[in-house]
Short mmCIF file of C-alpha atoms in Angstrom, two decimals:
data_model
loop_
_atom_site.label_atom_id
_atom_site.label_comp_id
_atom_site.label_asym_id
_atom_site.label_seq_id
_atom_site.Cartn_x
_atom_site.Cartn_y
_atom_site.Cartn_z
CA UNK X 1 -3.14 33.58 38.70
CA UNK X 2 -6.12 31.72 40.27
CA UNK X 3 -4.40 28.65 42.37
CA UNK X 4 -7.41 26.36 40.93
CA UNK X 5 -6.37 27.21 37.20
CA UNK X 6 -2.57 26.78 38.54
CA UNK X 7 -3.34 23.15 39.03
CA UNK X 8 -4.95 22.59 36.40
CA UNK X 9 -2.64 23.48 34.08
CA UNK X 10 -0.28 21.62 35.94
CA UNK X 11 -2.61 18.47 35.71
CA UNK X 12 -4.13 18.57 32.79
CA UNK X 13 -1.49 18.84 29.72
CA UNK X 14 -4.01 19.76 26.94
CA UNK X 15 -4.94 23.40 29.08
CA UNK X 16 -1.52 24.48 29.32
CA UNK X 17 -1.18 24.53 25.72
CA UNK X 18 -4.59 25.53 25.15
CA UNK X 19 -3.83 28.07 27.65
CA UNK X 20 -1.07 30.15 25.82
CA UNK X 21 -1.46 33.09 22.51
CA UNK X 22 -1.59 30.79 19.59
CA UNK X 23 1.36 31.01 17.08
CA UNK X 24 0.78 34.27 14.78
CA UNK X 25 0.97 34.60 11.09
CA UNK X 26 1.41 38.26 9.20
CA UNK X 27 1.13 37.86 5.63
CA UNK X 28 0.93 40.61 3.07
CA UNK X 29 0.80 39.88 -0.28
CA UNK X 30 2.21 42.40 -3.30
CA UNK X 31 -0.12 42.33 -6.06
CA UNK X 32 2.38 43.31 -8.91
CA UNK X 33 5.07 41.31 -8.30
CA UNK X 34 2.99 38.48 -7.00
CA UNK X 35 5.08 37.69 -3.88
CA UNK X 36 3.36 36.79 -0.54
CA UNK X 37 6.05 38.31 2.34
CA UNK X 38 5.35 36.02 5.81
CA UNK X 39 6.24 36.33 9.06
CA UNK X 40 5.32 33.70 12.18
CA UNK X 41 5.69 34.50 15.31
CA UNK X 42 5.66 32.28 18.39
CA UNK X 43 5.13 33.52 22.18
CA UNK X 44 6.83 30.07 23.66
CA UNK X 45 10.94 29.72 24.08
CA UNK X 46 12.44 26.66 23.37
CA UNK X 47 15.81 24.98 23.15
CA UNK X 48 15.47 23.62 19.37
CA UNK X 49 12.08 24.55 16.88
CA UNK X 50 11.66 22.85 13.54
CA UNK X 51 9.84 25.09 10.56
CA UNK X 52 8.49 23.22 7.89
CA UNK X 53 6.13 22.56 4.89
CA UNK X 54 5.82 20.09 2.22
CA UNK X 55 8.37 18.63 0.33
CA UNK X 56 8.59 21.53 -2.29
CA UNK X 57 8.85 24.44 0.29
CA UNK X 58 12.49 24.51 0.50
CA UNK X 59 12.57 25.66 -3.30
CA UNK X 60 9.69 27.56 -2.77
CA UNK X 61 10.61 29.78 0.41
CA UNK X 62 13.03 32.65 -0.06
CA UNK X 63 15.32 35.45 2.52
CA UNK X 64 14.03 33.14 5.69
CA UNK X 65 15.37 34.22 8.57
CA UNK X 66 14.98 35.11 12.24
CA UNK X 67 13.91 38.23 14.18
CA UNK X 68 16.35 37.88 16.81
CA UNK X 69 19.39 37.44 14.08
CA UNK X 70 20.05 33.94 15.47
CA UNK X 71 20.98 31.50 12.72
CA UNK X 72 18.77 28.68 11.47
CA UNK X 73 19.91 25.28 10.37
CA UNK X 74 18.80 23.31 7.54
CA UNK X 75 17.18 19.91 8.14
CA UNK X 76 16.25 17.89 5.07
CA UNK X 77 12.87 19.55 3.86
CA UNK X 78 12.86 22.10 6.75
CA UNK X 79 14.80 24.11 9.20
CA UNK X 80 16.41 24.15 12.83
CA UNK X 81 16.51 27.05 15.09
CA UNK X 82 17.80 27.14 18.10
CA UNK X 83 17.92 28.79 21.23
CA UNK X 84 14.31 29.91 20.05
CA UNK X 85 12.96 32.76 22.29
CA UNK X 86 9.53 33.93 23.64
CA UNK X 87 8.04 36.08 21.15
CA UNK X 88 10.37 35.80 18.71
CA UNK X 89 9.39 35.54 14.76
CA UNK X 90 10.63 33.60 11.54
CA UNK X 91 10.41 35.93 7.98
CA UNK X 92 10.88 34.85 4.43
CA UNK X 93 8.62 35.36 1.09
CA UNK X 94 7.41 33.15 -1.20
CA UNK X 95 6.84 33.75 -4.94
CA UNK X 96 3.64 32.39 -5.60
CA UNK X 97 3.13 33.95 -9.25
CA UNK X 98 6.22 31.39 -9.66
CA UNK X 99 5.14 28.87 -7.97
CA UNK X 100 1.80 29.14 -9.69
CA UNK X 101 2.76 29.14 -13.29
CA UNK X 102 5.15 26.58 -12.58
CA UNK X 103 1.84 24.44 -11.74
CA UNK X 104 -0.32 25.97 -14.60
CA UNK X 105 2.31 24.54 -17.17
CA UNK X 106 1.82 20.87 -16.25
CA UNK X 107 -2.05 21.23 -16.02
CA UNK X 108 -4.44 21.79 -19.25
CA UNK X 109 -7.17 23.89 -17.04
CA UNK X 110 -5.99 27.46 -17.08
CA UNK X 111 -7.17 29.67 -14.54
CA UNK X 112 -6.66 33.77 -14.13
CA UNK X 113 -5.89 33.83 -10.83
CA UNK X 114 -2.50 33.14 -8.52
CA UNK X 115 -3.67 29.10 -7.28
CA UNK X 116 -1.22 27.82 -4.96
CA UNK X 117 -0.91 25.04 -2.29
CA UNK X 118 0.07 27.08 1.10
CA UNK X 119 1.44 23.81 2.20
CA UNK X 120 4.67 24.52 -0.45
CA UNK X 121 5.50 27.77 1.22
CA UNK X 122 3.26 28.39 4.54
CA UNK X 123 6.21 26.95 7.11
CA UNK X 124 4.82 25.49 9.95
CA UNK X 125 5.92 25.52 13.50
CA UNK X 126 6.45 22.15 14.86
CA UNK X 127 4.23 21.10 18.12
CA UNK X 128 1.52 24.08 16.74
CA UNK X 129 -1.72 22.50 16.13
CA UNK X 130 -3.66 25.83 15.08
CA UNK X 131 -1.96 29.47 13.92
CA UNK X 132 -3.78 32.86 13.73
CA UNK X 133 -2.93 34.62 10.90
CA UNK X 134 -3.83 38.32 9.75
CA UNK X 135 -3.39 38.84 6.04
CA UNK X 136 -2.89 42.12 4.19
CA UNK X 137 -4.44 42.62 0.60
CA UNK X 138 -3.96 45.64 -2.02
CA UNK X 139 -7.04 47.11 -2.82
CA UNK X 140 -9.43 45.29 -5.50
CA UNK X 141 -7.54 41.87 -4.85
CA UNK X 142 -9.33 38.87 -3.00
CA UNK X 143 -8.27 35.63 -1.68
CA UNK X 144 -9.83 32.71 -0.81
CA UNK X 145 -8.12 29.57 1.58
CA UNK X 146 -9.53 26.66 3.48
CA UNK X 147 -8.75 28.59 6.27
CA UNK X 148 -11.67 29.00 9.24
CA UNK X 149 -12.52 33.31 9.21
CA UNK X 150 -12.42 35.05 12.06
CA UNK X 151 -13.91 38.37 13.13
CA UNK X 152 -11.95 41.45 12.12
CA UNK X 153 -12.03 44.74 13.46
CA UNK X 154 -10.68 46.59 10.37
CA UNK X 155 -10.07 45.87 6.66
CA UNK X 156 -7.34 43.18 7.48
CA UNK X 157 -8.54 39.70 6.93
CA UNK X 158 -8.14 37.12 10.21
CA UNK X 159 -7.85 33.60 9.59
CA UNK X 160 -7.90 30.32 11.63
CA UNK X 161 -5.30 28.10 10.14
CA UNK X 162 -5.45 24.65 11.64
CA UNK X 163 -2.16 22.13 10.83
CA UNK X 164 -2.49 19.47 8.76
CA UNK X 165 -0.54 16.65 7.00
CA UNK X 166 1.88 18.24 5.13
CA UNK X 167 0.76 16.20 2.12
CA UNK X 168 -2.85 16.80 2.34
CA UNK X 169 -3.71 18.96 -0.62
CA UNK X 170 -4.94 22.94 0.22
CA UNK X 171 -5.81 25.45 -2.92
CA UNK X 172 -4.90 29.21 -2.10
CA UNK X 173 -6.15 31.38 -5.01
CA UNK X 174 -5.84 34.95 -4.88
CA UNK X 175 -7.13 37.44 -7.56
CA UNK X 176 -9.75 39.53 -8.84
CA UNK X 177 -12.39 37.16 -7.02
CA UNK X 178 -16.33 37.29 -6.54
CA UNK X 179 -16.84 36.65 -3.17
CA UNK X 180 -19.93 35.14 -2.01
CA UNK X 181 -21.24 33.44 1.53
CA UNK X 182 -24.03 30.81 0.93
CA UNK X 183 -25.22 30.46 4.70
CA UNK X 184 -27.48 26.91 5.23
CA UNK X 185 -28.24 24.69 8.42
CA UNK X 186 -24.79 23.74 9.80
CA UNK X 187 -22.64 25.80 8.06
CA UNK X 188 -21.53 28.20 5.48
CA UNK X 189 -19.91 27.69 2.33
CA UNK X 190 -17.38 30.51 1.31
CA UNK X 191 -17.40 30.95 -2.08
CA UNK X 192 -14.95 32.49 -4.51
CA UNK X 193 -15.47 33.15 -8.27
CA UNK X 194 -12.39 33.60 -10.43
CA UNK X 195 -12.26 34.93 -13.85
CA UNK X 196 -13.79 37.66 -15.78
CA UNK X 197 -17.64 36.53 -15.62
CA UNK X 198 -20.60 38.54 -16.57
CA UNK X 199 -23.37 39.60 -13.62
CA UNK X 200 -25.29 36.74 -15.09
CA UNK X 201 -23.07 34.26 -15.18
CA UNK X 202 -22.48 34.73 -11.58
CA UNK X 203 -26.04 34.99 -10.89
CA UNK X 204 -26.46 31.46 -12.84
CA UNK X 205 -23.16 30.18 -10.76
CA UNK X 206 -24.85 30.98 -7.25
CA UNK X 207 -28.39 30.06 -7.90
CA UNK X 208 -26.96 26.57 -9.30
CA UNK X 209 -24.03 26.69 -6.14
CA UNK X 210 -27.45 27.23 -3.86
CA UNK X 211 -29.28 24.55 -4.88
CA UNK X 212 -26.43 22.16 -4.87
CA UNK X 213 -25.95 23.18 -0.96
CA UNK X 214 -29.57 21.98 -0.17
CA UNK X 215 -29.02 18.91 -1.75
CA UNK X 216 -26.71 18.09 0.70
CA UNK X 217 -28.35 19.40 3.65
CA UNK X 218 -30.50 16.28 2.39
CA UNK X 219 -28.42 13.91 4.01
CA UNK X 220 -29.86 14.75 7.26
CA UNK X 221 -30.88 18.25 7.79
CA UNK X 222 -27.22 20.26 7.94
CA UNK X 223 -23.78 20.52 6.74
CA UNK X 224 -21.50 18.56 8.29
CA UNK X 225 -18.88 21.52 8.59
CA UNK X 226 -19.27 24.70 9.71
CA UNK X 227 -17.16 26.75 7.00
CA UNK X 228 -16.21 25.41 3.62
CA UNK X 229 -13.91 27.01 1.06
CA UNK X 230 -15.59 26.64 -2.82
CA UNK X 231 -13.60 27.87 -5.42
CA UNK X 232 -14.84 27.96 -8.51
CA UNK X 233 -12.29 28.28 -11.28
CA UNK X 234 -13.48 29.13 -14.98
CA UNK X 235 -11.53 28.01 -17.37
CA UNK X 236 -12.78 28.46 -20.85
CA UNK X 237 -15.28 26.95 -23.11
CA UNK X 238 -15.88 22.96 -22.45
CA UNK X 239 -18.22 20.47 -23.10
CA UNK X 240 -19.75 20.54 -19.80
CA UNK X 241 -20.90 23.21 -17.32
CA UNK X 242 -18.63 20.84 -14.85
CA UNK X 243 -15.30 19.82 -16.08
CA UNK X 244 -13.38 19.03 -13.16
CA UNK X 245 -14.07 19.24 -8.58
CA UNK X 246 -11.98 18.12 -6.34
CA UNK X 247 -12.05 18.30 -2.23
CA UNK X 248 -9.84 19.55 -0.33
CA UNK X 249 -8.90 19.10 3.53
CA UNK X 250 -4.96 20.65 3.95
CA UNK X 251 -5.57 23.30 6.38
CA UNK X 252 -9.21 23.53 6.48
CA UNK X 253 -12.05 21.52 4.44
CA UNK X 254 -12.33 22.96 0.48
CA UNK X 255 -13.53 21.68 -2.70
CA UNK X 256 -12.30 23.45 -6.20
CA UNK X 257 -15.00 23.13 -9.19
CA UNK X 258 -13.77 24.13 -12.82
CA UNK X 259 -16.57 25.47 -14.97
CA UNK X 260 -17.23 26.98 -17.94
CA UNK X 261 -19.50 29.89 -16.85
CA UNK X 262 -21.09 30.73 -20.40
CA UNK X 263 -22.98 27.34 -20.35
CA UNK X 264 -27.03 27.67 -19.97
CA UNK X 265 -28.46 26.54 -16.10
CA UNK X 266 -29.72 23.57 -18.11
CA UNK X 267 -26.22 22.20 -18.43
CA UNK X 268 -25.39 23.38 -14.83
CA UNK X 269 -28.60 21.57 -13.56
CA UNK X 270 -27.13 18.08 -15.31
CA UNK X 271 -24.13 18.65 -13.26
CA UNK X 272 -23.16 15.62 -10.80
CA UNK X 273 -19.44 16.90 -9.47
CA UNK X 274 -20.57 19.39 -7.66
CA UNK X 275 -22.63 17.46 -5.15
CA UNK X 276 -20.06 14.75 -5.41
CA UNK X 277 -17.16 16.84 -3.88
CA UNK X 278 -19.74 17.81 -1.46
CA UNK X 279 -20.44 14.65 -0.39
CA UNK X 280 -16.70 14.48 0.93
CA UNK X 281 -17.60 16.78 3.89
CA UNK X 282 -19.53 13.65 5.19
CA UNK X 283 -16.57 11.30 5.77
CA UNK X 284 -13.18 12.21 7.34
CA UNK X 285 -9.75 12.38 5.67
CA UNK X 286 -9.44 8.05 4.76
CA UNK X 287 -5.99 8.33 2.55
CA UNK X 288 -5.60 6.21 -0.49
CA UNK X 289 -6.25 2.76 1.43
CA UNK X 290 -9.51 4.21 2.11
CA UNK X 291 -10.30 5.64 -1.64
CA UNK X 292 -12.78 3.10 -2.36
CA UNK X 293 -14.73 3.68 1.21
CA UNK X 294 -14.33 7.84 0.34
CA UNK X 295 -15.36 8.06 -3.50
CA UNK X 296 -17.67 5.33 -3.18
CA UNK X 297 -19.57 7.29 -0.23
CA UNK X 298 -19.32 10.51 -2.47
CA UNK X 299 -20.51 8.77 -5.85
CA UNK X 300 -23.23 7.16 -4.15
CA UNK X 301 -24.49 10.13 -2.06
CA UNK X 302 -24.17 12.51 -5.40
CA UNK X 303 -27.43 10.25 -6.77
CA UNK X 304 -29.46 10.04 -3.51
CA UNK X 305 -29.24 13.66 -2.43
CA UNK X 306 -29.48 14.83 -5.89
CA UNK X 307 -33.06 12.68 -5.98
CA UNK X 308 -33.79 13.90 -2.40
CA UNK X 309 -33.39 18.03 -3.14
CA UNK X 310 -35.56 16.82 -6.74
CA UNK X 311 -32.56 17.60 -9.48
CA UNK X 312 -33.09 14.03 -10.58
CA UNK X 313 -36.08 11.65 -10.22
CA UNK X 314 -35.58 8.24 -7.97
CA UNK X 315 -36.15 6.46 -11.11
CA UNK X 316 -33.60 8.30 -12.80
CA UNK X 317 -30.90 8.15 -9.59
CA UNK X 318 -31.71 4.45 -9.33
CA UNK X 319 -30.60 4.19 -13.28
CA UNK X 320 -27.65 6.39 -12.89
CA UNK X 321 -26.40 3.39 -9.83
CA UNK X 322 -27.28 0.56 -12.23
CA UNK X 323 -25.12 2.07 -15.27
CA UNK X 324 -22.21 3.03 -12.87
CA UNK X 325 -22.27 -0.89 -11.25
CA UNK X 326 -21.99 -1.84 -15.30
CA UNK X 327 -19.14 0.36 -15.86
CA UNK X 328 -17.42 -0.32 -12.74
CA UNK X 329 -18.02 -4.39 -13.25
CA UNK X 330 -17.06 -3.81 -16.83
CA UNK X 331 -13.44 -1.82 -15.47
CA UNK X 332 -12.90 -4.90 -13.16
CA UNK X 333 -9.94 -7.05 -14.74
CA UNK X 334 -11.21 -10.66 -14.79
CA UNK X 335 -8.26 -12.36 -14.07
CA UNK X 336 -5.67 -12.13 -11.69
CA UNK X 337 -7.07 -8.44 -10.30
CA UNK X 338 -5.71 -7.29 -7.19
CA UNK X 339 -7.63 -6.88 -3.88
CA UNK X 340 -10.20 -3.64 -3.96
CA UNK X 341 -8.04 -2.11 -1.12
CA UNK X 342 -4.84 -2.55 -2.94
CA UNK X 343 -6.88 -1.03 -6.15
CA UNK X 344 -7.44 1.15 -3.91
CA UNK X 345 -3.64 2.09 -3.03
CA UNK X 346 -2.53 2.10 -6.93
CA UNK X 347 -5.70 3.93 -8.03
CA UNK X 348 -3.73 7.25 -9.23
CA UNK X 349 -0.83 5.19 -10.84
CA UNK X 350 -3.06 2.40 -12.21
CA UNK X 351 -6.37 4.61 -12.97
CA UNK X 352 -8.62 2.11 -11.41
CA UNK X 353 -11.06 4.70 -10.48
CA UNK X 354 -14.09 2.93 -12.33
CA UNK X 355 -13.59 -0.24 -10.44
CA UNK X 356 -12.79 1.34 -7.34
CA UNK X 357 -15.14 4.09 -7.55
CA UNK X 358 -17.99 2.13 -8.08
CA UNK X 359 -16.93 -0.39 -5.94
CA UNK X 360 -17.17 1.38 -2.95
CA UNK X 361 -20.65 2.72 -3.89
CA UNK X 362 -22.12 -0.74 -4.11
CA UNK X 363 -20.47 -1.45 -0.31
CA UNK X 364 -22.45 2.04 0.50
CA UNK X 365 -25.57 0.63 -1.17
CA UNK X 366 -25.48 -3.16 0.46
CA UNK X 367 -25.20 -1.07 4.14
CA UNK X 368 -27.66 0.84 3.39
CA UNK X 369 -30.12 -1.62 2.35
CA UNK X 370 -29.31 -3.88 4.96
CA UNK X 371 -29.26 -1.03 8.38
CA UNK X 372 -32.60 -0.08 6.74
CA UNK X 373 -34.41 -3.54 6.34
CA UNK X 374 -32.83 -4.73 9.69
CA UNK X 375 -34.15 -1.57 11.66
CA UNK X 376 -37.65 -1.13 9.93
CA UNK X 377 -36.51 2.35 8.21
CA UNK X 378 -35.24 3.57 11.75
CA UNK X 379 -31.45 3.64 10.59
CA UNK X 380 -29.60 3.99 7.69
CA UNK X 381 -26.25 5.54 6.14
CA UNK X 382 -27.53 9.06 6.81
CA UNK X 383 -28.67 8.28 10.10
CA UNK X 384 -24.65 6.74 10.78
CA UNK X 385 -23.15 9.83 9.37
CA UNK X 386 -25.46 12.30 11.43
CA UNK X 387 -23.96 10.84 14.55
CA UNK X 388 -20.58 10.16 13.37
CA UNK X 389 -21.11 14.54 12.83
CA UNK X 390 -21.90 14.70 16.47
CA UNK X 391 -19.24 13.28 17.71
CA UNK X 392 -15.86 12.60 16.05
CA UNK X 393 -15.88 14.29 12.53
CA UNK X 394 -13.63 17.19 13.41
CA UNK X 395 -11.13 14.67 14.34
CA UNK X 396 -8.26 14.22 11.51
CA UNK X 397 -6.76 10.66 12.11
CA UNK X 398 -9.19 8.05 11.21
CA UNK X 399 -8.02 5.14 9.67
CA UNK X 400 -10.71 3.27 7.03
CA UNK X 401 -11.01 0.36 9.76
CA UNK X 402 -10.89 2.73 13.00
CA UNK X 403 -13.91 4.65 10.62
CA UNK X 404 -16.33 2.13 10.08
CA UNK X 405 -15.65 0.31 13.39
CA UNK X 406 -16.93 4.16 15.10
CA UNK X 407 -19.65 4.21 12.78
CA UNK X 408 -20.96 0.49 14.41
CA UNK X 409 -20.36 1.42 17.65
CA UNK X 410 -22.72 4.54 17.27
CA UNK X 411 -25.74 2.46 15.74
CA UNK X 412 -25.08 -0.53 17.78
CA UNK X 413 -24.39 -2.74 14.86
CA UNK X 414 -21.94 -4.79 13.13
CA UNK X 415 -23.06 -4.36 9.16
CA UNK X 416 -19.83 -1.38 8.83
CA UNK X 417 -16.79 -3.70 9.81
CA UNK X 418 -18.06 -6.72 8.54
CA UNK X 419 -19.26 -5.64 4.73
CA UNK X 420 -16.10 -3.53 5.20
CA UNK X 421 -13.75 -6.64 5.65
CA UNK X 422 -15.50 -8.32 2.99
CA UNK X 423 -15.23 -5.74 0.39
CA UNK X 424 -11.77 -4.96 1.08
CA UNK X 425 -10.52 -8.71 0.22
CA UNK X 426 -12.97 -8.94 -3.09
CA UNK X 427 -10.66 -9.55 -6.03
CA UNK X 428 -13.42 -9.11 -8.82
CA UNK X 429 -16.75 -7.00 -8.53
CA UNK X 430 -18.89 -7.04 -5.78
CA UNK X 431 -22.90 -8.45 -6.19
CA UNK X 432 -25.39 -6.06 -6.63
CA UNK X 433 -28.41 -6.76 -5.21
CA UNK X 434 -31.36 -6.28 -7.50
CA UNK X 435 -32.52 -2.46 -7.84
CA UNK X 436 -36.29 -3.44 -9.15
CA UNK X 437 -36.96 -5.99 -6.76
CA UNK X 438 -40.87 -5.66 -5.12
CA UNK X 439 -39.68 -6.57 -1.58
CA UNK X 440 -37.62 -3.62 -1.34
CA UNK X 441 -39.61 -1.22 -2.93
CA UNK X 442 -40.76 0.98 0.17
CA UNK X 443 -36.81 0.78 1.48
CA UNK X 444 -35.65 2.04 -2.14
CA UNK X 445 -38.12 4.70 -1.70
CA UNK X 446 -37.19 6.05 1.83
CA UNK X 447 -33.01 6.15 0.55
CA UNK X 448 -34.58 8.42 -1.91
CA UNK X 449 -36.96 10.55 0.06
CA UNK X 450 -35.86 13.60 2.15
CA UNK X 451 -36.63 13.33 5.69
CA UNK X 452 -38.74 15.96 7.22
CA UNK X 453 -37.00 19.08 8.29
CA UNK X 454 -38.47 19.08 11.40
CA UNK X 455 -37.92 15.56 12.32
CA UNK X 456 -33.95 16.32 11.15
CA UNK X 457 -33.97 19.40 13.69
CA UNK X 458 -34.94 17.22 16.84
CA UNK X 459 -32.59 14.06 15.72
CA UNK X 460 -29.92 17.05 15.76
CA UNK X 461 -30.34 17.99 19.52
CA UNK X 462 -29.87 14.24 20.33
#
């Protein structure tokens, strides 16, 4: 080996890591009895190595053992091995036709296909930060995964599988699957259609996916991330084209979007959750004390980019924020409320999601107002988030105040932090400031105008 790179591996501790095979997952899946068989292998020795997933994966992982015949250990949620050696591999199965009807019964959206979270039975290596994994398929059967693709040179699928927190949500579905690749500026979104749809409805579902994916290249000329699981789940006739979406970021960025399929493009074009979820992609992972800065970036970006890509009119986003500041004021308990962040904490348990929802859209809103009027139209939210793309979006860890500190730094301002330290303290509703108000007529206008594509392909070489 070159002495140079010698050194530097010696000196630099991220190389030698980055330096060596990454771990390697087989998985081939059996189609009729619904079991996923696993096997990880790892070309590093070492004295003691922890496997483990979420909580649920001990009653979800089944015949583990080692390749070697050594004996493993269990450790609370996960298990010991040691003596590890180079190139050595861990094997078990999972059930996930169990695992997934387990989940089915305790949800009232049915779906066709096998939906699991790979965090209850994909073990992870501790001290891994990324795993390869080649998975096998019978014939006619599908599978989509937040998982990053990588090139293949046969009929074997090859995935990118980056670690997460073990209780960050992932959706694994696998099935008899439409698959579809919606390429835009930035990135491609990989999607997967479950169910038994018609040609047409899948025609309708892609046209309406498409022009939800330029809506948020709105924001400022791209998507944030370059590959994006969308599953779209049918389950049955509903009210709405849209029933249910939710984002995703355990072990890759995805967003799952429950439809009912036979509804006319009309009802699809109404749709709001789709861009929503979307929105996510703009904003790293802020856990529930940073709910109210996450949903309120999402609910407020779902009117503005809907009004930039023309599925709604300004006038008609601008009314869609006042009625949502009424609802969310109206959710707001008048006495004795707690804090918005601590809302914000108890939001699933409490269901605070009007107040907190809304909340955060109006801190969104007052930012936005104020970057623009302070910086004659020059900077905004978008404008924040392109840079906070640029630099420090693939990063996982951000705490809320660690978030909107960056997002200062990178504009040279101080509006972030400081409306953020207001809003998290507020114990009622925040102030809204007028929507119809002359002064601020041209700024209202420019939140809801698309920027020029070619002025949002130079600002992206900055």
């Amino acid at each position: 080996m070159n002495r140079i790179v010698v050194l530097l591996l010696l000196l630099v501790p991220g190389l030698a890591a980055a330096a060596r095979e990454p771990a390697q997952y087989t998985l081939r899946y059996d189609a009729a009895s619904r079991v996923m068989r696993v096997s990880l292998c790892l070309d590093r020795a070492a004295a003691r190595q922890r496997f483990a997933g979420d909580a649920t994966a001990p009653d979800h992982v089944r015949d583990l053992s080692r390749s070697s015949g050594a004996s493993l250990q269990r450790d609370g949620d996960g298990w010991n091995a040691r003596d590890w050696r180079a190139g050595e591999c861990l094997r078990w199965h999972a059930d996930l036709g169990r695992i997934a009807d387990a989940n089915a019964h305790r949800s009232s959206l049915r779906a066709s296909e096998t939906i699991t979270d790979p965090g209850g039975w994909l073990l992870m290596a501790s001290g891994i930060e990324a795993a390869d994994a080649s998975v096998e398929l019978p014939a006619g059967i599908a599978m989509s995964a937040p998982w990053t693709p990588l090139p293949s040179p046969d009929a074997t699928r090859r995935y990118r599988i980056v670690h997460t927190p073990t209780d960050w949500l992932a959706r694994l579905a696998i099935g008899h699957l439409s698959e579809t690749t919606i390429e835009r500026p930035g990135g491609r979104l990989h999607v997967a259609i479950g169910g038994k749809s018609d040609v047409a409805q899948r025609a309708r579902l892609l046209a309406w996916l498409g022009r939800v994916s330029d809506a948020a290249t709105t924001a400022y000329g791209r998507l944030p991330l370059a590959d994006v699981q969308v599953l779209v789940i049918p389950v049955g006739a509903q009210r709405e084209a849209v029933v249910f979406g939710q984002s995703t970021r355990g072990q890759g960025n995805g967003l799952s979007l429950f439809v009912d399929p036979s509804r006319d493009a009309r009802a699809f074009e109404r749709d709001w959750i789709a861009v929503h979820e979307l929105s996510h992609l703009f904003h790293p992972h802020l856990g529930a004390r940073g709910a109210w800065l996450a949903e309120g970036l999402a609910t407020y970006l779902q009117n503005v980019l809907r009004a930039r890509a023309g599925l709604l009119t300004p006038a008609q986003a601008w009314a869609e924020l006042a009625d949502g500041f009424a609802r969310g004021r109206a959710a707001t308990p008048r006495d004795r409320a707690p804090t918005l962040e601590h809302a914000s904490l108890a939001m699933e348990t409490d269901h605070g999601y009007g107040r907190v929802y809304w909340s955060g859209t109006a801190y969104w809103l007052v930012v936005d107002l104020e970057l623009r009027r302070s910086s004659g139209g020059r900077l905004g939210v978008d404008e924040a988030l392109r840079r906070f793309d640029a630099c420090c979006l693939a990063k996982q860890d951000w705490t809320p105040q660690a978030f909107v500190e960056r997002l200062d730094a990178l504009l040279g301002t101080d509006v972030f932090a400081r409306r953020w330290h207001e809003y998290r303290g507020l114990a009622q509703f925040p102030d809204i400031p007028a929507l119809d108000d002359p002064a601020d007529a041209a700024v209202r206008a420019a939140i809801m105008r698309a920027k020029d594509r070619s002025d949002a392909k130079s600002k992206a070489k900055d």
